[in-house]
CSV table of C-alpha atoms in Angstrom, one decimal:
chain,number,residue,atom,x,y,z
A,2,MET,CA,30.1,78.3,71.8
A,3,GLN,CA,28.2,75.2,73.1
A,4,ILE,CA,30.2,72.5,74.9
A,5,PRO,CA,27.6,70.1,76.4
A,6,GLU,CA,28.4,68.3,79.6
A,7,GLY,CA,28.3,64.5,79.4
A,8,LEU,CA,30.2,64.2,76.2
A,9,LEU,CA,34.0,63.6,75.8
A,10,TYR,CA,36.2,65.5,73.5
A,11,ASN,CA,39.7,65.2,72.0
A,12,HIS,CA,42.3,67.7,70.9
A,13,GLU,CA,41.1,67.4,67.3
A,14,HIS,CA,37.8,69.0,68.2
A,15,GLU,CA,35.8,65.8,67.9
A,16,TRP,CA,33.2,64.8,70.5
A,17,ILE,CA,32.7,61.2,71.6
A,18,GLN,CA,29.5,59.9,73.2
A,19,ARG,CA,29.5,56.5,74.8
A,20,LYS,CA,26.6,54.4,73.6
A,21,ASP,CA,26.0,50.7,74.4
A,22,GLY,CA,29.0,48.7,75.5
A,23,SER,CA,32.0,49.5,73.4
A,24,VAL,CA,30.1,51.6,70.8
A,25,VAL,CA,30.7,55.3,70.6
A,26,ARG,CA,29.1,58.0,68.5
A,27,ILE,CA,31.4,60.6,67.0
A,28,GLY,CA,30.9,64.1,65.7
A,29,VAL,CA,32.7,67.5,65.5
A,30,SER,CA,32.3,70.2,68.1
A,31,ASP,CA,30.5,73.5,67.8
A,32,TYR,CA,34.0,75.1,67.8
A,33,ALA,CA,35.1,72.9,64.8
A,34,GLN,CA,32.0,73.6,62.7
A,35,ASP,CA,32.4,77.3,63.4
A,36,GLN,CA,36.0,77.3,62.2
A,37,LEU,CA,35.0,75.3,59.1
A,38,GLY,CA,32.2,77.7,58.0
A,39,ASP,CA,29.3,76.6,55.9
A,40,VAL,CA,29.6,72.8,55.4
A,41,VAL,CA,28.6,71.8,51.9
A,42,TYR,CA,29.8,68.2,51.6
A,43,VAL,CA,30.4,65.3,54.0
A,44,GLU,CA,32.0,62.0,52.9
A,45,LEU,CA,31.3,59.2,55.3
A,46,PRO,CA,33.0,55.8,55.6
A,47,VAL,CA,31.3,52.7,54.4
A,48,ASP,CA,29.1,51.1,57.1
A,49,GLY,CA,30.9,48.0,58.4
A,50,SER,CA,34.4,49.0,57.4
A,51,THR,CA,37.2,48.6,59.9
A,52,VAL,CA,39.4,51.6,60.8
A,53,ALA,CA,42.7,51.9,62.6
A,54,LYS,CA,43.3,54.7,65.1
A,55,ASP,CA,44.1,58.0,63.2
A,56,ASP,CA,42.8,56.7,59.9
A,57,LEU,CA,40.9,59.3,57.8
A,58,LEU,CA,37.3,58.7,58.9
A,59,VAL,CA,35.2,61.5,57.5
A,60,GLU,CA,35.9,64.4,55.0
A,61,ILE,CA,34.0,67.6,55.7
A,62,GLU,CA,34.2,70.3,53.1
A,63,SER,CA,33.0,73.8,53.6
A,64,THR,CA,32.9,76.6,51.0
A,65,LYS,CA,36.3,77.7,52.4
A,66,SER,CA,38.2,74.5,53.0
A,67,VAL,CA,38.5,70.7,53.4
A,68,GLY,CA,38.4,69.4,57.0
A,69,GLU,CA,39.4,65.9,58.0
A,70,VAL,CA,38.1,63.8,60.8
A,71,TYR,CA,40.5,61.1,61.9
A,72,ALA,CA,39.4,57.9,63.8
A,73,PRO,CA,39.9,58.5,67.5
A,74,PHE,CA,39.9,54.7,68.0
A,75,ALA,CA,40.5,51.5,66.1
A,76,GLY,CA,37.3,49.6,65.5
A,77,THR,CA,34.4,48.8,63.2
A,78,VAL,CA,32.1,51.4,61.7
A,79,VAL,CA,28.6,50.2,62.9
A,80,ALA,CA,26.5,53.2,61.8
A,81,VAL,CA,26.8,56.3,59.6
A,82,ASN,CA,24.5,59.3,59.6
A,83,GLN,CA,23.2,59.4,56.1
A,84,ALA,CA,21.3,62.6,57.0
A,85,VAL,CA,24.5,64.6,57.0
A,86,ALA,CA,25.5,63.3,53.6
A,87,ASP,CA,22.1,64.5,52.3
A,88,SER,CA,22.1,67.7,54.3
A,89,PRO,CA,25.7,68.7,55.2
A,90,GLU,CA,24.5,71.9,56.9
A,91,LEU,CA,23.4,69.7,59.8
A,92,VAL,CA,27.0,69.8,60.9
A,93,ASN,CA,26.6,73.6,61.3
A,94,THR,CA,23.1,73.7,62.7
A,95,SER,CA,23.2,70.7,65.1
A,96,PRO,CA,26.8,69.5,65.6
A,97,TYR,CA,26.0,67.5,68.7
A,98,ASP,CA,22.6,66.0,67.7
A,99,ASP,CA,21.4,65.7,64.1
A,100,GLY,CA,24.9,66.4,62.8
A,101,TRP,CA,26.6,63.4,64.3
A,102,LEU,CA,28.8,61.5,61.9
A,103,VAL,CA,29.6,57.9,62.6
A,104,GLU,CA,29.3,55.2,65.3
A,105,ILE,CA,32.3,52.9,66.0
A,106,ASP,CA,32.5,49.7,67.9
A,107,VAL,CA,35.8,50.2,69.6
A,108,ALA,CA,38.2,47.3,69.2
A,109,GLY,CA,39.3,46.0,72.6
A,110,GLY,CA,36.7,48.1,74.4
A,111,PHE,CA,36.3,51.8,75.0
A,112,SER,CA,38.6,53.7,77.3
A,113,GLU,CA,38.4,57.4,78.3
A,114,ALA,CA,42.2,57.6,78.5
A,115,GLY,CA,43.4,60.8,76.8
A,116,LEU,CA,40.0,62.3,76.3
A,117,LEU,CA,38.8,65.6,77.8
A,118,ASP,CA,35.6,66.4,79.7
A,119,ALA,CA,33.6,69.5,78.9
A,120,THR,CA,35.5,71.7,81.3
A,121,ALA,CA,38.9,70.6,80.0
A,122,TYR,CA,37.7,71.0,76.4
A,123,LYS,CA,36.4,74.5,77.1
A,124,ASP,CA,39.9,75.5,78.3
A,125,LEU,CA,41.3,74.1,75.0
A,126,THR,CA,39.0,76.3,72.9
A,127,GLU,CA,39.7,79.6,74.8
B,12,MET,CA,49.8,93.0,57.5
B,13,LYS,CA,48.0,95.9,55.9
B,14,ARG,CA,44.5,96.8,57.1
B,15,SER,CA,41.6,98.5,55.4
B,16,PRO,CA,40.6,101.8,56.9
B,17,LEU,CA,37.2,100.1,57.2
B,18,HIS,CA,38.7,97.4,59.5
B,19,GLN,CA,37.1,98.5,62.7
B,20,THR,CA,33.8,99.0,61.0
B,21,ASN,CA,34.0,95.5,59.5
B,22,ALA,CA,35.0,94.0,62.9
B,23,ALA,CA,32.0,95.6,64.6
B,24,LEU,CA,29.8,94.0,61.9
B,25,GLY,CA,31.1,90.6,63.0
B,26,ALA,CA,33.7,90.0,60.2
B,27,ARG,CA,36.2,87.2,60.4
B,28,PHE,CA,39.4,88.0,58.7
B,29,VAL,CA,41.9,86.3,56.5
B,30,ASP,CA,45.3,87.1,55.1
B,31,PHE,CA,44.8,87.9,51.4
B,32,GLY,CA,47.9,89.1,49.6
B,33,GLY,CA,49.3,90.8,52.7
B,34,TRP,CA,46.0,92.4,53.7
B,35,GLU,CA,43.9,91.3,56.6
B,36,MET,CA,40.4,91.3,54.9
B,37,PRO,CA,36.9,90.0,55.9
B,38,VAL,CA,36.5,86.5,54.7
B,39,GLN,CA,32.9,86.2,56.0
B,40,TYR,CA,30.5,87.8,58.4
B,41,GLU,CA,27.5,85.6,59.1
B,42,SER,CA,27.9,82.9,56.6
B,43,VAL,CA,29.4,82.5,53.1
B,44,LEU,CA,26.2,80.8,51.8
B,45,ALA,CA,23.9,83.5,53.2
B,46,GLU,CA,26.1,86.3,51.8
B,47,HIS,CA,26.2,84.5,48.4
B,48,ARG,CA,22.4,84.3,48.3
B,49,ALA,CA,22.0,87.9,49.4
B,50,VAL,CA,24.0,89.1,46.4
B,51,ARG,CA,22.2,86.7,43.9
B,52,ASN,CA,18.7,87.6,45.3
B,53,SER,CA,19.0,91.1,46.7
B,54,VAL,CA,22.1,93.1,47.4
B,55,GLY,CA,25.4,92.9,49.3
B,56,PHE,CA,28.5,95.0,49.8
B,57,PHE,CA,32.2,94.0,50.0
B,58,ASP,CA,35.2,95.9,51.3
B,59,VAL,CA,37.7,95.3,48.5
B,60,THR,CA,40.2,98.0,49.6
B,61,HIS,CA,43.0,95.4,49.1
B,62,LEU,CA,42.5,95.6,45.3
B,63,GLY,CA,45.2,97.5,43.4
B,64,ARG,CA,44.5,101.0,42.0
B,65,PHE,CA,46.6,103.8,40.7
B,66,GLU,CA,46.1,106.9,38.7
B,67,LEU,CA,47.9,107.2,35.3
B,68,THR,CA,48.1,110.6,33.7
B,69,GLY,CA,50.4,112.5,31.3
B,70,PRO,CA,50.8,112.9,27.6
B,71,GLY,CA,52.0,109.3,27.2
B,72,ALA,CA,49.2,107.7,29.2
B,73,HIS,CA,46.9,106.9,26.4
B,74,HIS,CA,49.7,105.5,24.2
B,75,ALA,CA,51.0,103.3,27.1
B,76,ILE,CA,47.5,101.9,27.8
B,77,ARG,CA,47.2,100.9,24.1
B,78,LYS,CA,50.7,99.5,23.9
B,79,LEU,CA,50.7,97.4,27.1
B,80,LEU,CA,47.1,96.1,27.2
B,81,CYS,CA,45.5,93.6,24.9
B,82,ASN,CA,42.0,95.1,24.9
B,83,ASP,CA,41.7,98.3,22.9
B,84,ILE,CA,40.7,101.3,25.0
B,85,GLU,CA,39.6,102.9,21.7
B,86,ARG,CA,36.6,100.5,21.8
B,87,VAL,CA,35.2,102.7,24.5
B,88,GLU,CA,35.5,106.4,25.3
B,89,PRO,CA,36.2,108.6,28.4
B,90,GLY,CA,33.6,108.0,31.1
B,91,HIS,CA,33.7,104.3,30.6
B,92,SER,CA,35.6,101.4,32.2
B,93,GLN,CA,37.1,98.4,30.4
B,94,TYR,CA,38.2,94.9,31.4
B,95,THR,CA,41.7,94.2,29.9
B,96,MET,CA,44.9,92.3,30.5
B,97,ILE,CA,48.7,93.0,30.5
B,98,LEU,CA,50.6,90.2,28.7
B,99,ASN,CA,54.2,89.2,28.5
B,100,GLU,CA,56.0,88.7,25.2
B,101,SER,CA,54.7,85.1,24.9
B,102,GLY,CA,51.1,86.2,25.4
B,103,GLY,CA,50.9,85.0,29.0
B,104,ILE,CA,48.7,87.0,31.4
B,105,ILE,CA,50.8,89.1,33.8
B,106,ASP,CA,47.6,90.5,35.2
B,107,ASP,CA,44.0,91.2,34.4
B,108,MET,CA,42.5,94.5,35.4
B,109,ILE,CA,39.8,97.1,35.0
B,110,ASN,CA,40.6,100.6,33.6
B,111,TRP,CA,38.5,103.6,34.5
B,112,TRP,CA,38.9,106.1,31.7
B,113,TRP,CA,38.1,109.5,33.2
B,114,ALA,CA,39.5,111.9,30.6
B,115,PRO,CA,41.6,111.6,27.4
B,116,ASP,CA,44.9,111.6,29.4
B,117,GLU,CA,43.5,110.4,32.8
B,118,PHE,CA,43.1,106.8,33.8
B,119,TRP,CA,42.6,104.8,36.9
B,120,VAL,CA,44.1,101.3,36.6
B,121,LEU,CA,42.8,98.6,38.9
B,122,PRO,CA,45.1,95.5,38.9
B,123,ASN,CA,44.9,92.5,41.3
B,124,ALA,CA,46.2,93.2,44.8
B,125,ALA,CA,49.2,91.0,44.3
B,126,ASN,CA,50.2,92.7,41.0
B,127,GLN,CA,49.9,96.3,41.8
B,128,GLN,CA,53.6,97.0,42.0
B,129,ARG,CA,54.4,95.0,38.8
B,130,VAL,CA,51.8,96.7,36.8
B,131,MET,CA,52.8,100.1,38.1
B,132,ASP,CA,56.4,99.4,37.2
B,133,ALA,CA,55.4,98.5,33.6
B,134,PHE,CA,53.6,101.8,33.2
B,135,ALA,CA,56.3,103.8,34.9
B,136,ALA,CA,58.8,102.5,32.3
B,137,GLN,CA,56.7,104.1,29.5
B,138,PRO,CA,57.5,107.6,28.3
B,139,GLY,CA,55.2,110.5,29.3
B,140,CYS,CA,53.4,108.6,32.1
B,141,THR,CA,52.8,110.0,35.6
B,142,LEU,CA,51.6,107.5,38.2
B,143,ALA,CA,50.0,108.1,41.6
B,144,ASP,CA,49.3,105.2,44.0
B,145,LEU,CA,45.7,105.3,45.2
B,146,GLN,CA,45.7,102.2,47.3
B,147,MET,CA,46.6,103.6,50.7
B,148,SER,CA,44.8,106.9,50.4
B,149,THR,CA,41.3,105.5,49.4
B,150,VAL,CA,38.9,102.7,50.1
B,151,LEU,CA,37.1,100.5,47.6
B,152,ILE,CA,33.6,99.1,48.2
B,153,ALA,CA,31.8,96.8,45.8
B,154,LEU,CA,28.0,97.0,45.9
B,155,GLN,CA,26.5,94.0,44.0
B,156,GLY,CA,23.1,92.4,43.4
B,157,PRO,CA,19.9,92.9,41.5
B,158,HIS,CA,18.8,95.6,44.0
B,159,ALA,CA,22.1,97.4,43.9
B,160,LYS,CA,20.8,100.1,41.6
B,161,ASP,CA,18.1,101.1,44.0
B,162,VAL,CA,20.6,101.4,46.8
B,163,PHE,CA,23.0,103.5,44.7
B,164,GLU,CA,20.1,105.9,43.9
B,165,ASP,CA,18.7,106.0,47.5
B,166,ILE,CA,22.0,106.6,49.2
B,167,LEU,CA,24.3,108.3,46.7
B,168,GLY,CA,21.6,109.8,44.4
B,169,ALA,CA,23.2,108.2,41.3
B,170,ALA,CA,23.8,104.7,39.9
B,171,PRO,CA,26.6,103.9,37.4
B,172,GLY,CA,25.3,102.1,34.3
B,173,ARG,CA,27.1,99.0,33.2
B,174,PHE,CA,30.8,99.9,32.8
B,175,ARG,CA,30.0,103.6,33.1
B,176,LEU,CA,31.9,106.0,35.4
B,177,VAL,CA,30.2,108.5,37.8
B,178,ARG,CA,31.7,111.1,40.1
B,179,THR,CA,29.6,112.7,42.8
B,180,GLU,CA,29.7,114.4,46.1
B,181,TRP,CA,28.3,112.8,49.2
B,182,GLU,CA,28.4,113.8,52.8
B,183,GLY,CA,31.3,116.1,52.0
B,184,GLY,CA,33.4,113.5,50.3
B,185,CYS,CA,34.2,112.8,46.7
B,186,ILE,CA,32.8,109.5,45.4
B,187,SER,CA,34.1,107.9,42.2
B,188,MET,CA,32.4,104.8,41.0
B,189,ALA,CA,32.1,102.4,38.0
B,190,GLY,CA,29.4,100.0,37.0
B,191,THR,CA,31.7,97.0,37.4
B,192,GLY,CA,32.0,94.0,39.8
B,193,TYR,CA,33.1,90.4,40.2
B,194,THR,CA,30.0,88.5,41.0
B,195,GLY,CA,28.0,88.2,37.8
B,196,GLU,CA,25.4,90.5,39.2
B,197,SER,CA,24.7,94.2,38.3
B,198,GLY,CA,26.1,96.8,40.6
B,199,GLY,CA,29.3,98.9,40.9
B,200,GLU,CA,32.5,99.6,42.7
B,201,ILE,CA,32.9,102.8,44.7
B,202,CYS,CA,36.2,104.5,45.5
B,203,THR,CA,36.4,107.2,48.1
B,204,ASP,CA,38.4,108.6,51.0
B,205,PRO,CA,38.5,106.6,54.2
B,206,ASN,CA,36.2,108.8,56.3
B,207,THR,CA,33.5,108.9,53.6
B,208,GLY,CA,34.0,105.1,53.2
B,209,VAL,CA,33.2,104.5,56.9
B,210,LYS,CA,30.1,106.7,56.6
B,211,LEU,CA,29.0,104.9,53.4
B,212,THR,CA,29.5,101.5,55.0
B,213,GLU,CA,27.3,102.6,57.9
B,214,ALA,CA,24.7,103.9,55.5
B,215,LEU,CA,24.7,100.6,53.6
B,216,VAL,CA,24.2,98.6,56.7
B,217,GLU,CA,21.4,101.0,57.8
B,218,ALA,CA,19.8,100.4,54.4
B,219,GLY,CA,19.8,96.7,55.0
B,220,VAL,CA,22.5,95.8,52.6
B,221,THR,CA,24.3,92.5,53.6
B,222,PRO,CA,28.0,92.8,54.4
B,223,CYS,CA,29.9,90.1,52.5
B,224,GLY,CA,33.4,88.7,52.7
B,225,LEU,CA,35.9,87.4,50.3
B,226,GLY,CA,34.5,83.8,50.8
B,227,ALA,CA,31.3,84.8,49.1
B,228,ARG,CA,33.1,86.9,46.5
B,229,ASP,CA,35.0,83.7,45.5
B,230,THR,CA,31.9,81.5,45.2
B,231,LEU,CA,30.1,84.2,43.3
B,232,ARG,CA,32.8,84.9,40.8
B,233,LEU,CA,33.3,81.1,40.2
B,234,GLU,CA,29.5,80.6,39.7
B,235,ALA,CA,29.6,83.5,37.2
B,236,GLY,CA,32.6,81.8,35.5
B,237,LEU,CA,34.9,84.7,36.1
B,238,ALA,CA,38.6,83.8,36.1
B,239,LEU,CA,40.8,84.5,39.1
B,240,TRP,CA,44.4,85.5,38.4
B,241,GLY,CA,46.8,83.1,40.2
B,242,GLU,CA,44.2,80.3,40.1
B,243,ASP,CA,42.7,80.1,36.6
B,244,ILE,CA,45.0,82.5,34.7
B,245,ASP,CA,48.6,83.5,35.1
B,246,GLU,CA,51.8,84.1,33.0
B,247,THR,CA,51.7,80.6,31.6
B,248,THR,CA,48.2,81.0,30.1
B,249,THR,CA,47.0,83.2,27.3
B,250,PRO,CA,43.7,85.0,27.0
B,251,TYR,CA,42.6,82.6,24.2
B,252,GLU,CA,43.4,79.6,26.3
B,253,ALA,CA,41.4,81.1,29.1
B,254,GLY,CA,38.5,81.9,26.8
B,255,ILE,CA,38.7,85.6,27.5
B,256,ASN,CA,38.5,86.4,23.8
B,257,PHE,CA,36.1,89.4,24.3
B,258,ALA,CA,38.9,91.3,26.0
B,259,VAL,CA,41.4,90.9,23.1
B,260,SER,CA,41.5,93.3,20.2
B,261,LEU,CA,44.0,92.3,17.5
B,262,ASP,CA,43.3,95.5,15.7
B,263,HIS,CA,46.0,97.4,17.6
B,264,GLU,CA,49.7,96.7,18.4
B,265,PHE,CA,50.4,95.5,22.0
B,266,VAL,CA,52.9,93.3,23.9
B,267,GLY,CA,52.1,89.6,23.4
B,268,ARG,CA,50.1,90.1,20.2
B,269,GLU,CA,52.2,87.8,18.0
B,270,THR,CA,51.3,84.7,20.1
B,271,LEU,CA,47.6,85.6,20.0
B,272,VAL,CA,47.6,86.1,16.2
B,273,ARG,CA,49.2,82.6,15.9
B,274,GLN,CA,46.7,81.1,18.3
B,275,LYS,CA,43.8,82.7,16.5
B,276,ALA,CA,45.0,81.3,13.2
B,277,HIS,CA,45.9,77.8,14.4
B,278,GLY,CA,43.7,77.3,17.5
B,279,VAL,CA,44.8,76.6,21.1
B,280,GLY,CA,46.0,73.3,22.5
B,281,ARG,CA,44.0,73.6,25.7
B,282,LYS,CA,41.1,75.6,26.8
B,283,LEU,CA,39.7,76.7,30.2
B,284,THR,CA,36.3,74.9,30.3
B,285,GLY,CA,33.5,75.0,32.8
B,286,PHE,CA,31.9,71.9,34.2
B,287,VAL,CA,29.1,70.8,36.5
B,288,LEU,CA,29.3,67.5,38.5
B,289,GLN,CA,26.4,65.2,38.3
B,290,ASP,CA,27.2,63.2,41.5
B,291,ARG,CA,28.3,64.2,45.0
B,292,GLY,CA,31.7,65.7,45.4
B,293,ILE,CA,33.4,69.1,45.3
B,294,PRO,CA,36.1,69.7,42.7
B,295,ARG,CA,39.2,71.7,43.9
B,296,HIS,CA,42.2,73.3,42.4
B,297,GLY,CA,44.7,70.7,41.2
B,298,TYR,CA,42.2,67.8,40.8
B,299,LYS,CA,42.4,65.8,37.5
B,300,ILE,CA,39.8,65.9,34.9
B,301,ARG,CA,39.2,63.6,31.8
B,302,THR,CA,36.8,63.6,29.0
B,303,SER,CA,35.0,60.8,27.2
B,304,ALA,CA,36.9,61.8,24.0
B,305,GLY,CA,40.3,61.2,25.8
B,306,GLY,CA,40.9,64.8,26.8
B,307,ARG,CA,42.9,65.5,30.0
B,308,GLY,CA,43.4,68.4,32.3
B,309,ASP,CA,43.6,70.0,35.7
B,310,VAL,CA,40.9,71.8,37.7
B,311,THR,CA,41.9,75.4,38.4
B,312,SER,CA,38.9,76.5,40.4
B,313,GLY,CA,36.2,74.5,42.0
B,314,ASN,CA,33.6,74.7,44.8
B,315,MET,CA,30.0,73.9,45.5
B,316,SER,CA,27.6,76.2,43.6
B,317,PRO,CA,25.4,77.6,46.3
B,318,MET,CA,22.6,78.2,43.7
B,319,LEU,CA,22.8,74.8,42.0
B,320,GLY,CA,23.8,72.8,45.1
B,321,THR,CA,26.3,70.8,43.0
B,322,GLY,CA,30.0,70.9,42.4
B,323,ILE,CA,31.2,73.3,39.7
B,324,GLY,CA,34.5,74.2,38.4
B,325,MET,CA,36.8,75.3,35.6
B,326,ALA,CA,39.7,73.2,34.1
B,327,TYR,CA,42.2,73.5,31.3
B,328,ILE,CA,41.3,70.6,29.1
B,329,SER,CA,43.7,69.4,26.3
B,330,PRO,CA,42.7,69.1,23.5
B,331,PRO,CA,39.8,71.5,23.8
B,332,PRO,CA,36.6,69.4,24.3
B,333,ASP,CA,33.4,69.3,22.3
B,334,MET,CA,31.0,71.1,24.7
B,335,GLU,CA,28.0,69.3,23.3
B,336,ALA,CA,29.3,65.8,22.9
B,337,ASP,CA,31.9,65.1,25.6
B,338,ALA,CA,31.1,63.9,29.1
B,339,ILE,CA,33.7,64.4,31.8
B,340,GLU,CA,34.9,62.9,35.1
B,341,VAL,CA,36.8,64.6,37.9
B,342,GLU,CA,39.0,62.5,40.2
B,343,ILE,CA,38.1,63.3,43.8
B,344,ARG,CA,40.0,61.2,46.4
B,345,ASP,CA,40.5,58.1,44.1
B,346,ARG,CA,37.0,58.3,42.7
B,347,TRP,CA,36.0,59.5,39.2
B,348,VAL,CA,32.9,61.6,39.7
B,349,PRO,CA,30.8,62.1,36.5
B,350,GLY,CA,29.8,65.5,35.2
B,351,ARG,CA,29.0,67.5,32.1
B,352,LEU,CA,30.6,70.5,30.4
B,353,ALA,CA,28.8,73.8,30.8
B,354,THR,CA,29.4,77.3,29.8
B,355,PRO,CA,29.1,79.7,32.7
B,356,PRO,CA,27.4,81.5,34.3
B,357,PHE,CA,26.7,78.1,35.9
B,358,HIS,CA,23.6,79.3,37.9
B,359,LYS,CA,21.9,80.3,34.6
B,360,VAL,CA,22.8,77.1,32.7
């Protein structure tokens, strides 16, 4: 199971990568994609939409189940990865790179409070 | 939780397990999609030991089979298997099953895992019937795919023809098999003792046959348009509503026949209908469907078709739609996704 250093994680098995300023990139962890199984459909939010913390952000469907990604922060969606809508299997094959999901400009600025580093997240998955 | 005698072998092959009707069974090994494609393009095997099976013998066996089941065993002869259903008095499907007819008074009945006891009870109540549960003393392995026949012949020295039964010896064990399955591909199902089952599994892996789990079994059966009891059919649906007309013979008396005679004469108010989505989205059990002619219904099974790459499903639509003329839409999270009606198998449409 890959858990790259340098990313932050939460208890919902999402990873968060800090980009410029208050913008973060969000995806699901290797553990999450492994649990989901073959991903066959990803429904992304509309670029530019505003989300509240814990709003439904992305739906990920596998051959076995429907998985939900909730917004880890309130903010504005500033980018969506159209490539995963076209090729949902990217979530399985490249969860941390090509399979990223959305970028959010966090309302009120980004804070690491409550997030886990790679070591702490590894403990969570074991 | 019950475990298959093949559990350790499955685990060593990398299986992930799921609770299925009180059994801990493999849901997938490497990947549902890869396993699905292996069965469509080559050959795969499934441990389906959780499926019900019992032996039915005695002077009343043949009469009980004809009386309780809506297909007529007299359409075939000993040495054949037959798909059939047990109905309630209203024509609702208590269970669907395969019968292996070995000899005039000797049958193996294979109900769904969840219905084994209920079906056994129904037969036990008939005069002259002797039942023996085979579920815990044997394993059941399905070998499916266009190359299955070659594997049967290479390993077991014999391949069952479509719906034919074969009994043979292999590695000191007795192998009973039928040319049946639940994937829409050719192949068969093999019943044997646990020790022989472990050896056979190892031989299949050695021969390069892909181990497959219940995840792929479900996408394969859906793509083939095969109904799943508990999802697409149950006691509230009749064989005619479900479009399983080929397994009904009104030429003999059986429980539930009156309803079917009436439905044959007057038609059904709803019909289980296949559809293919034309836009992104995956239909799931319980989603709403509507037709351009004003028909309404509920999706009973849905998923992405691994071979088509689009959403497929089955739904009861009321009134029954015009397959040629009507367009459909399925409601997926507040969005009506357009599609078309299609008669399965979907991957051959």
